[in-house]
Coordinates of C-alpha atoms in Angstrom, one line a residue:
Chain A
X1 CA 84.4 44.8 104.2
X2 CA 82.5 46.6 101.6
X3 CA 83.7 46.1 98.0
X4 CA 83.7 48.7 95.3
X5 CA 81.1 48.2 92.6
X6 CA 83.9 47.4 90.1
X7 CA 85.3 44.6 92.3
X8 CA 81.8 43.2 92.6
X9 CA 81.2 43.4 88.8
X10 CA 84.5 41.5 88.1
X11 CA 83.7 39.0 90.8
X12 CA 80.2 38.3 89.3
X13 CA 81.2 38.4 85.7
X14 CA 85.0 37.8 85.5
X15 CA 86.4 38.6 82.1
X16 CA 88.6 36.1 80.2
X17 CA 88.4 33.2 82.7
X18 CA 90.1 30.1 81.3
X19 CA 93.3 28.8 79.8
X20 CA 94.8 27.8 76.4
X21 CA 95.4 24.4 77.8
X22 CA 96.8 22.6 80.8
X23 CA 100.2 23.5 82.0
X24 CA 101.8 20.6 80.1
X25 CA 99.8 21.5 77.0
X26 CA 101.1 25.0 76.8
X27 CA 104.6 24.3 78.0
X28 CA 105.9 23.7 74.5
X29 CA 103.9 26.3 72.7
X30 CA 106.1 29.3 71.9
X31 CA 103.2 31.6 71.3
X32 CA 101.9 31.2 74.9
X33 CA 103.4 32.7 78.0
X34 CA 102.4 31.5 81.4
X35 CA 102.6 33.3 84.8
X36 CA 101.6 31.5 88.0
X37 CA 102.2 33.7 91.1
X38 CA 101.2 33.5 94.8
X39 CA 100.8 30.5 97.0
X40 CA 97.9 28.5 98.3
X41 CA 99.0 28.9 101.9
X42 CA 98.9 32.7 101.4
X43 CA 95.4 32.5 100.2
X44 CA 96.0 33.6 96.6
X45 CA 97.2 32.0 93.4
X46 CA 96.9 33.7 90.1
X47 CA 97.5 32.0 86.8
X48 CA 97.8 34.2 83.7
X49 CA 98.3 32.8 80.2
X50 CA 99.0 35.1 77.3
X51 CA 98.9 34.4 73.6
X52 CA 101.4 36.6 71.7
X53 CA 101.7 37.1 68.0
X54 CA 104.9 37.4 66.0
X55 CA 105.0 41.1 66.4
X56 CA 105.0 40.8 70.2
X57 CA 101.3 41.9 70.5
X58 CA 99.2 40.1 73.1
X59 CA 96.3 38.7 71.1
X60 CA 94.5 37.0 73.9
X61 CA 94.8 36.5 77.6
X62 CA 93.2 34.0 80.0
X63 CA 93.3 33.9 83.8
X64 CA 92.4 31.6 86.7
X65 CA 92.5 32.8 90.3
X66 CA 92.3 31.3 93.7
X67 CA 91.9 34.2 96.0
X68 CA 89.6 36.9 97.5
X69 CA 87.3 39.0 95.5
X70 CA 89.9 41.7 95.1
X71 CA 92.4 39.2 93.7
X72 CA 89.8 37.9 91.2
X73 CA 89.0 41.4 90.1
X74 CA 92.6 42.4 89.8
X75 CA 93.4 39.4 87.6
X76 CA 90.2 39.9 85.5
X77 CA 91.1 43.5 85.0
X78 CA 94.7 42.7 84.1
X79 CA 93.5 40.5 81.3
X80 CA 91.3 43.2 79.9
X81 CA 94.1 45.7 80.0
X82 CA 96.8 43.6 78.4
X83 CA 94.8 42.3 75.5
X84 CA 95.7 44.1 72.3
X85 CA 98.8 45.7 73.9
X86 CA 102.4 44.8 73.0
X87 CA 104.3 43.0 75.7
X88 CA 106.3 46.2 76.4
X89 CA 103.2 48.2 76.8
X90 CA 101.8 45.5 79.1
X91 CA 105.0 45.6 81.2
X92 CA 104.4 49.3 81.8
X93 CA 101.1 48.6 83.7
X94 CA 101.6 49.4 87.4
X95 CA 99.8 47.9 90.3
X96 CA 98.8 51.4 91.5
X97 CA 96.7 51.8 88.3
X98 CA 94.8 48.6 89.3
X99 CA 94.4 49.9 92.8
X100 CA 92.9 53.1 91.5
X101 CA 90.7 51.5 88.9
X102 CA 89.2 49.0 91.4
X103 CA 89.3 51.4 94.4
X104 CA 91.1 48.7 96.5
X105 CA 91.6 49.5 100.2
X106 CA 95.2 49.3 101.6
X107 CA 94.8 45.7 102.9
X108 CA 94.1 44.6 99.3
X109 CA 97.0 46.3 97.6
X110 CA 98.9 42.9 97.5
X111 CA 96.2 41.6 95.1
X112 CA 97.2 44.3 92.6
X113 CA 100.9 43.6 93.1
X114 CA 100.2 39.9 92.4
X115 CA 98.3 40.9 89.2
X116 CA 101.3 43.0 88.1
X117 CA 103.6 40.1 88.9
X118 CA 101.5 37.7 86.9
X119 CA 101.8 39.9 83.9
X120 CA 105.6 40.2 84.2
X121 CA 106.0 36.5 84.8
X122 CA 103.8 35.5 81.8
X123 CA 105.7 37.9 79.5
X124 CA 109.1 36.7 80.7
X125 CA 108.0 33.2 80.1
X126 CA 107.0 34.0 76.6
X127 CA 110.3 36.0 76.1
X128 CA 112.4 33.1 77.3
X129 CA 110.6 30.7 75.0
X130 CA 111.3 33.0 72.1
X131 CA 114.9 33.8 72.9
X132 CA 114.3 37.4 74.0
X133 CA 116.2 39.0 76.7
X134 CA 114.5 39.0 80.1
X135 CA 115.0 41.8 82.5
X136 CA 114.3 42.2 86.2
X137 CA 112.9 38.7 86.6
X138 CA 113.1 38.9 90.4
X139 CA 111.1 41.9 91.1
X140 CA 110.9 42.8 94.7
X141 CA 108.2 44.7 96.5
Chain B
X1 CA 65.3 47.5 105.5
X2 CA 67.8 45.7 107.8
X3 CA 70.1 42.7 107.3
X4 CA 67.4 40.5 108.8
X5 CA 65.1 41.1 105.7
X6 CA 67.7 40.1 103.2
X7 CA 70.3 37.8 104.9
X8 CA 70.1 34.4 106.5
X9 CA 71.8 34.4 109.9
X10 CA 74.2 31.4 110.2
X11 CA 76.6 33.0 112.7
X12 CA 75.1 32.1 116.0
X13 CA 78.5 31.1 117.4
X14 CA 79.4 34.7 117.0
X15 CA 76.3 36.1 118.7
X16 CA 72.6 35.4 118.9
X17 CA 69.5 37.5 118.7
X18 CA 68.0 38.5 122.0
X19 CA 65.0 36.3 122.7
X20 CA 61.8 38.4 122.8
X21 CA 61.0 36.8 126.2
X22 CA 64.4 38.0 127.5
X23 CA 63.7 41.5 126.3
X24 CA 60.3 41.5 127.9
X25 CA 61.8 40.4 131.2
X26 CA 64.4 43.2 131.0
X27 CA 62.3 46.2 130.0
X28 CA 60.8 47.1 133.4
X29 CA 64.3 47.4 134.8
X30 CA 65.1 50.3 132.6
X31 CA 62.3 52.7 133.5
X32 CA 60.4 51.4 136.6
X33 CA 62.6 49.1 138.6
X34 CA 65.7 51.2 138.1
X35 CA 67.2 51.2 141.6
X36 CA 70.7 50.3 142.5
X37 CA 70.7 46.8 143.8
X38 CA 73.3 47.8 146.4
X39 CA 70.9 50.4 147.9
X40 CA 69.9 48.5 151.1
X41 CA 67.7 51.2 152.6
X42 CA 64.8 51.7 150.2
X43 CA 62.3 49.9 148.1
X44 CA 63.9 50.8 144.8
X45 CA 67.1 49.0 145.9
X46 CA 65.2 46.1 147.3
X47 CA 63.2 45.4 144.1
X48 CA 66.3 45.7 141.9
X49 CA 68.1 43.3 144.3
X50 CA 65.2 40.9 144.0
X51 CA 65.6 40.9 140.2
X52 CA 69.3 40.2 140.6
X53 CA 68.7 37.4 143.1
X54 CA 66.3 35.7 140.8
X55 CA 68.7 35.9 137.9
X56 CA 71.5 34.6 140.1
X57 CA 69.4 31.6 140.9
X58 CA 68.4 31.1 137.3
X59 CA 72.1 31.1 136.2
X60 CA 73.0 28.8 139.1
X61 CA 70.2 26.4 138.2
X62 CA 71.5 26.0 134.6
X63 CA 75.0 25.2 135.9
X64 CA 74.0 23.0 138.9
X65 CA 75.7 25.6 141.1
X66 CA 74.6 27.5 144.2
X67 CA 73.5 31.1 143.6
X68 CA 76.3 32.5 145.8
X69 CA 78.8 30.9 143.4
X70 CA 77.7 33.2 140.5
X71 CA 79.6 36.4 139.9
X72 CA 78.2 38.7 137.2
X73 CA 80.6 40.2 134.8
X74 CA 80.5 42.1 131.5
X75 CA 80.9 38.8 129.5
X76 CA 83.1 35.8 129.1
X77 CA 86.2 37.8 128.2
X78 CA 86.1 39.5 131.6
X79 CA 85.1 36.2 133.3
X80 CA 88.2 34.5 131.8
X81 CA 90.4 37.4 132.9
X82 CA 89.1 37.4 136.4
X83 CA 89.4 33.6 136.7
X84 CA 92.8 33.1 135.1
X85 CA 94.7 36.0 136.4
X86 CA 92.8 35.9 139.7
X87 CA 93.6 32.2 140.3
X88 CA 97.2 32.4 139.2
X89 CA 98.0 35.4 141.3
X90 CA 96.2 33.9 144.3
X91 CA 97.8 30.5 144.1
X92 CA 101.2 31.8 143.0
X93 CA 104.2 29.8 144.4
X94 CA 106.3 33.0 144.6
X95 CA 105.6 36.7 145.0
X96 CA 105.2 39.2 142.2
X97 CA 108.5 40.1 140.6
X98 CA 110.0 36.7 140.9
X99 CA 110.3 33.8 138.5
X100 CA 108.9 30.3 138.8
X101 CA 105.6 31.5 140.2
X102 CA 103.8 28.4 139.1
X103 CA 102.7 26.3 136.1
X104 CA 99.5 26.8 134.0
X105 CA 98.1 24.5 131.4
X106 CA 95.9 25.7 128.5
X107 CA 95.7 25.0 124.8
X108 CA 96.9 26.6 121.6
X109 CA 93.4 26.8 120.1
X110 CA 91.7 28.4 123.0
X111 CA 89.9 31.7 122.5
X112 CA 92.2 34.8 122.6
X113 CA 90.4 35.8 125.8
X114 CA 92.2 32.8 127.4
X115 CA 95.4 32.8 125.5
X116 CA 96.2 36.5 126.0
X117 CA 95.7 36.5 129.8
X118 CA 98.0 33.4 129.9
X119 CA 100.6 35.2 127.9
X120 CA 100.5 38.1 130.3
X121 CA 101.0 35.7 133.2
X122 CA 104.0 34.3 131.4
X123 CA 105.5 37.7 131.4
X124 CA 104.7 37.9 135.2
X125 CA 106.8 34.9 136.0
X126 CA 104.4 32.0 135.5
X127 CA 105.2 29.1 133.2
X128 CA 102.5 28.2 130.7
X129 CA 102.1 25.0 128.7
X130 CA 100.0 25.4 125.5
X131 CA 98.7 21.9 124.7
X132 CA 98.3 21.0 121.0
X133 CA 95.1 19.2 120.1
X134 CA 95.0 16.1 117.9
X135 CA 93.8 16.4 114.3
X136 CA 90.2 16.1 115.6
X137 CA 90.6 19.3 117.6
X138 CA 90.1 17.7 121.0
X139 CA 92.0 18.1 124.2
X140 CA 91.9 14.9 126.1
X141 CA 92.3 14.2 129.8
X142 CA 95.4 12.2 129.0
X143 CA 97.0 15.3 127.3
X144 CA 96.4 17.3 130.5
X145 CA 97.6 14.5 132.7
X146 CA 100.8 14.2 130.8
X147 CA 101.4 18.0 131.1
X148 CA 100.7 18.2 134.9
X149 CA 103.7 19.1 137.1
X150 CA 104.2 19.4 140.8
X151 CA 103.9 23.2 140.5
X152 CA 100.8 23.2 138.3
X153 CA 98.4 25.6 139.9
X154 CA 95.8 26.2 137.2
X155 CA 94.4 24.4 134.1
X156 CA 92.2 26.3 131.7
X157 CA 90.6 24.3 128.9
X158 CA 87.5 25.5 127.0
X159 CA 84.5 23.2 127.0
X160 CA 83.5 23.6 123.3
X161 CA 85.7 25.3 120.7
X162 CA 84.3 28.5 119.2
X163 CA 85.5 27.8 115.7
X164 CA 85.0 24.1 115.4
X165 CA 82.3 23.3 118.0
X166 CA 84.5 20.4 119.1
X167 CA 84.0 19.3 122.8
X168 CA 87.0 18.8 125.0
X169 CA 87.0 16.1 127.8
X170 CA 86.0 18.5 130.5
X171 CA 84.6 16.2 133.2
X172 CA 87.7 14.0 133.0
X173 CA 90.1 16.9 132.8
X174 CA 88.3 18.4 135.9
X175 CA 88.7 15.1 137.8
X176 CA 92.4 14.9 137.0
X177 CA 92.9 18.5 138.2
X178 CA 91.0 17.8 141.4
X179 CA 93.2 14.8 142.1
X180 CA 96.2 16.9 141.5
X181 CA 95.1 19.9 143.5
X182 CA 95.1 22.3 140.6
X183 CA 92.3 24.8 140.0
X184 CA 90.3 23.9 136.9
X185 CA 88.8 26.7 134.8
X186 CA 86.7 26.2 131.7
X187 CA 85.6 28.8 129.2
X188 CA 82.1 27.5 128.5
X189 CA 80.9 30.3 126.4
X190 CA 79.9 28.1 123.5
X191 CA 78.7 25.3 125.6
X192 CA 76.4 26.7 128.3
X193 CA 72.8 26.8 127.2
X194 CA 73.5 24.3 124.4
X195 CA 74.3 21.1 126.4
X196 CA 73.7 20.3 130.0
X197 CA 76.1 21.5 132.7
X198 CA 76.6 20.2 136.2
X199 CA 79.6 21.9 137.9
X200 CA 79.6 19.2 140.6
X201 CA 79.6 16.1 138.4
X202 CA 81.8 17.8 135.8
X203 CA 84.4 18.7 138.4
X204 CA 84.6 22.4 137.5
X205 CA 86.1 25.1 139.8
X206 CA 85.7 28.1 137.6
X207 CA 83.4 28.5 134.6
X208 CA 83.0 31.5 132.2
X209 CA 79.8 32.2 130.2
X210 CA 78.3 34.9 128.2
X211 CA 74.7 35.9 127.8
X212 CA 74.8 36.9 124.1
X213 CA 75.7 33.4 123.0
X214 CA 72.5 32.1 124.4
X215 CA 69.8 34.6 123.3
X216 CA 70.6 37.0 126.0
X217 CA 71.9 40.6 125.8
X218 CA 75.4 41.6 124.9
X219 CA 77.7 43.0 127.6
X220 CA 76.8 40.7 130.4
X221 CA 78.1 37.3 131.5
X222 CA 79.0 35.4 134.6
X223 CA 81.8 33.5 136.3
X224 CA 81.1 30.5 138.4
X225 CA 83.4 30.4 141.4
X226 CA 83.3 27.2 143.5
X227 CA 82.7 27.9 147.2
X228 CA 82.9 24.4 148.7
X229 CA 85.2 21.4 148.2
X230 CA 87.4 23.3 147.7
X231 CA 86.7 27.0 148.1
X232 CA 88.4 28.7 145.2
X233 CA 89.9 32.1 146.0
X234 CA 90.8 34.7 143.4
X235 CA 92.8 37.9 143.6
X236 CA 90.4 40.6 142.2
X237 CA 91.4 42.6 139.2
X238 CA 88.9 45.5 139.6
X239 CA 88.9 47.2 143.0
X240 CA 86.1 49.3 144.3
X241 CA 82.9 48.9 146.3
X242 CA 83.3 45.2 146.9
X243 CA 80.4 44.0 144.9
X244 CA 80.0 40.4 143.9
X245 CA 81.8 39.0 146.9
X246 CA 84.7 41.4 146.2
X247 CA 85.5 39.5 143.0
X248 CA 84.1 42.2 140.7
X249 CA 83.4 45.7 142.0
X250 CA 81.1 48.0 140.2
X251 CA 77.4 48.8 140.3
X252 CA 75.5 45.8 138.9
X253 CA 74.0 46.0 135.4
X254 CA 70.6 45.0 136.7
X255 CA 68.6 45.0 133.5
X256 CA 71.2 42.9 131.7
X257 CA 71.6 40.6 134.6
X258 CA 67.8 40.0 134.6
X259 CA 68.2 39.3 130.8
X260 CA 70.9 36.8 131.4
X261 CA 68.8 35.1 134.1
X262 CA 65.8 34.8 131.7
X263 CA 68.0 33.5 128.9
X264 CA 69.3 30.8 131.2
X265 CA 65.8 29.8 132.4
X266 CA 64.7 29.5 128.7
X267 CA 67.8 27.6 127.8
X268 CA 67.2 25.1 130.6
X269 CA 63.8 24.4 129.3
X270 CA 64.4 24.4 125.6
X271 CA 68.1 23.5 124.8
X272 CA 67.4 19.8 124.5
X273 CA 64.7 20.2 121.8
X274 CA 66.6 23.0 120.1
X275 CA 69.7 20.9 120.0
X276 CA 67.9 17.9 118.5
X277 CA 66.2 20.0 115.8
X278 CA 69.4 21.9 114.9
X279 CA 71.5 18.8 114.7
X280 CA 69.2 17.4 112.0
X281 CA 69.4 20.7 110.1
X282 CA 73.2 20.9 110.5
X283 CA 73.6 17.3 109.4
X284 CA 71.4 17.9 106.4
X285 CA 73.5 21.0 105.5
X286 CA 76.7 19.0 105.7
X287 CA 75.6 15.9 103.9
X288 CA 74.0 17.8 101.1
X289 CA 77.0 20.0 100.5
X290 CA 79.3 16.9 100.6
X291 CA 77.2 15.0 98.1
X292 CA 76.9 17.9 95.7
X293 CA 80.5 19.0 95.7
X294 CA 83.9 17.3 95.6
X295 CA 86.7 17.9 98.2
X296 CA 84.5 19.1 101.0
X297 CA 85.9 18.4 104.5
X298 CA 84.4 18.9 107.9
X299 CA 87.1 20.2 110.3
X300 CA 87.3 18.7 113.8
X301 CA 85.8 15.6 115.4
X302 CA 82.6 14.6 113.5
X303 CA 80.7 13.4 116.6
X304 CA 82.1 15.0 119.7
X305 CA 81.0 18.5 118.9
X306 CA 78.1 21.0 119.3
X307 CA 74.9 20.1 117.5
X308 CA 74.2 23.4 115.9
X309 CA 77.4 24.3 114.0
X310 CA 79.9 23.1 111.4
X311 CA 83.3 24.2 110.3
X312 CA 83.6 23.0 106.7
X313 CA 86.3 23.5 104.1
X314 CA 85.7 23.7 100.3
X315 CA 89.0 22.8 98.6
X316 CA 90.4 25.1 96.0
X317 CA 88.2 28.1 96.8
X318 CA 89.2 31.0 99.1
X319 CA 86.9 31.7 102.0
X320 CA 86.5 35.4 101.6
X321 CA 85.6 35.1 97.9
X322 CA 83.2 32.3 98.9
X323 CA 81.5 34.6 101.4
X324 CA 81.3 37.2 98.7
X325 CA 79.3 34.7 96.6
X326 CA 76.9 34.0 99.4
X327 CA 76.1 37.6 100.4
X328 CA 72.7 36.4 101.6
X329 CA 74.2 34.1 104.2
X330 CA 75.9 35.7 107.3
X331 CA 78.6 33.4 108.5
X332 CA 82.4 33.3 109.4
X333 CA 85.4 32.1 107.6
X334 CA 88.9 30.8 108.7
X335 CA 90.3 32.7 105.7
X336 CA 93.1 35.1 106.4
X337 CA 91.4 37.8 104.3
X338 CA 88.4 37.9 106.7
X339 CA 90.6 38.4 109.8
X340 CA 92.2 41.6 111.0
X341 CA 95.6 39.9 111.2
X342 CA 95.6 38.5 107.6
X343 CA 96.6 35.1 109.1
X344 CA 94.5 32.1 108.4
X345 CA 92.7 30.6 111.5
X346 CA 95.2 29.6 114.2
X347 CA 92.5 27.1 115.4
X348 CA 92.5 25.3 112.1
X349 CA 96.3 25.4 111.9
X350 CA 96.4 23.8 115.3
X351 CA 94.6 20.8 113.8
X352 CA 97.1 20.5 111.1
X353 CA 94.6 21.6 108.5
X354 CA 96.6 22.7 105.4
X355 CA 96.8 26.4 105.0
X356 CA 94.9 26.2 101.7
X357 CA 92.0 24.4 103.3
X358 CA 92.1 26.8 106.3
X359 CA 91.7 29.6 103.8
X360 CA 88.7 27.7 102.3
X361 CA 86.7 27.2 105.5
X362 CA 83.3 28.4 106.6
X363 CA 81.9 28.3 110.1
X364 CA 78.1 27.9 109.8
X365 CA 76.3 28.1 113.1
X366 CA 72.5 27.7 113.3
X367 CA 70.2 28.9 116.0
X368 CA 66.8 28.9 117.6
X369 CA 65.1 30.7 114.8
X370 CA 66.8 28.8 111.9
X371 CA 64.3 27.1 109.5
X372 CA 64.7 24.2 107.1
X373 CA 63.9 26.6 104.2
X374 CA 66.9 28.7 105.2
X375 CA 69.1 25.6 105.3
X376 CA 67.9 24.6 101.8
X377 CA 68.6 28.0 100.5
X378 CA 72.1 28.0 102.0
X379 CA 72.8 24.6 100.4
X380 CA 71.8 26.0 97.0
X381 CA 73.7 29.2 97.5
X382 CA 76.9 27.7 98.8
X383 CA 76.9 25.0 96.0
X384 CA 76.5 27.7 93.3
X385 CA 79.2 29.9 94.8
X386 CA 81.7 27.1 95.1
X387 CA 81.1 26.0 91.5
X388 CA 81.4 29.6 90.3
X389 CA 84.8 29.9 92.0
X390 CA 86.1 26.5 91.1
X391 CA 85.4 27.3 87.4
X392 CA 88.1 30.0 87.8
X393 CA 90.4 28.2 90.3
X394 CA 93.8 27.2 89.0
X395 CA 94.1 24.9 92.0
X396 CA 91.0 23.0 91.0
X397 CA 92.4 22.5 87.5
X398 CA 95.7 21.1 89.0
X399 CA 93.8 18.8 91.3
X400 CA 91.7 17.5 88.3
X401 CA 95.0 16.9 86.4
X402 CA 96.2 14.8 89.3
X403 CA 98.9 17.3 90.4
X404 CA 99.8 17.2 94.1
X405 CA 99.4 20.9 95.0
X406 CA 101.5 20.6 98.2
X407 CA 104.5 19.4 96.1
X408 CA 104.6 22.5 93.8
X409 CA 107.2 25.1 94.6
X410 CA 105.0 28.2 94.9
X411 CA 106.5 31.6 94.3
X412 CA 105.2 33.1 97.6
X413 CA 105.5 36.7 98.6

């Protein structure tokens, strides 16, 4: 399969790879939200960690991804897009925007869905830690 | 510029380049010796037939068969279809339209060109047992023996597996079938031309092969059909002019048949030396990757396998993204993302390889023109790509933290 230039760019130079600590490190930190979505047996796992300030703005985001090139590009792009946004603004990001930006073919749409899910899961994790109301935790596709 | 100028070819189990000597043998048959080999009444026909006869002998010689036992087909898929459907329908215990027409034994990790004909026969009233290999990928004679029934009419077990290169116990399986009176077919597509074949000593009744896996042209293959002790009969699939002893009607593809013959003759001379050389290169490839990287596993039996290929998993990285990182190496992956079905390799699954390792596998198959420099370049390239991907793999982090990934409850889709 031929990849779009943008997917190749993200694959070669992924943005914001990393984490703010191991899963046990960040578990207790109320400024960090963690979203791990996907499953190894399905061939993709995305881990998104967000660092949120008191005003609900995403100061920083880090990702790790086990998956195909499109999954890596989708999660890399997601971190770029959510940095500097408020959590509510980040929740408004739709997977279709990721599909469009990366020119993903139909068989790779699930990668963008996974990226959207990782954003929602990470934000919900942060919300729960901070006593905010969580809506639509079980989003279905 | 073509792929050849930029990309190392490590996908010989998929197809091979046509040997220049094969091409040279074929060329006159396009423009000068272009007769129909069935034309019995003029020189054009005779010289075409001579070419076909020579090729038939060359194929037979490589297999230890008689020339009359070789049927030319379009390739191993067609050979498998003719053999499996043809034998089942010929030796059926009950007429078409009824149930309990007979028992067939094959294996779950056969090529689709064997599995799908068997599935069709299931719908036609035959009963099929799909054997499961051990964790080493091998089908043993004992497994076949245990599955035999009074009504077993056909056993189809591949010689070497196309994804793993593992070698099944063909001579012993053939012996058991012979004693039982069941027809034994083997899909030898990956085997023939790589390791020696003797249909007599190996107890084979039907054998499929393809030219393009052994430096011959695509679109041509052969089926060996035993004529003596016992004479194997088949119900033809394709009706017509009665070519190829009635097993496969249709004007013979003379130029390609000549190519197949030439490929077989070259293989007979060179396969031993090729195999020894490629085994050294394959072993170097594996041992270097395993010493440079953690959690690297070779899938399938380590010794009982073809010398020129490896199926190797790199934990915590996904196969398609790995292939993206080694753009200059043409190979295959067991990853779901590289298959049309989006399922990870059913062959690796049959071995009990965990899905996450199946997603992480590469099949690297070397060939006649592979150089040590290419192997060295691949070692560097694969190592760098795996390290690049592990640096961003959440699974690699978990493993380093000592977390058992299989015990995590994943939120799957």
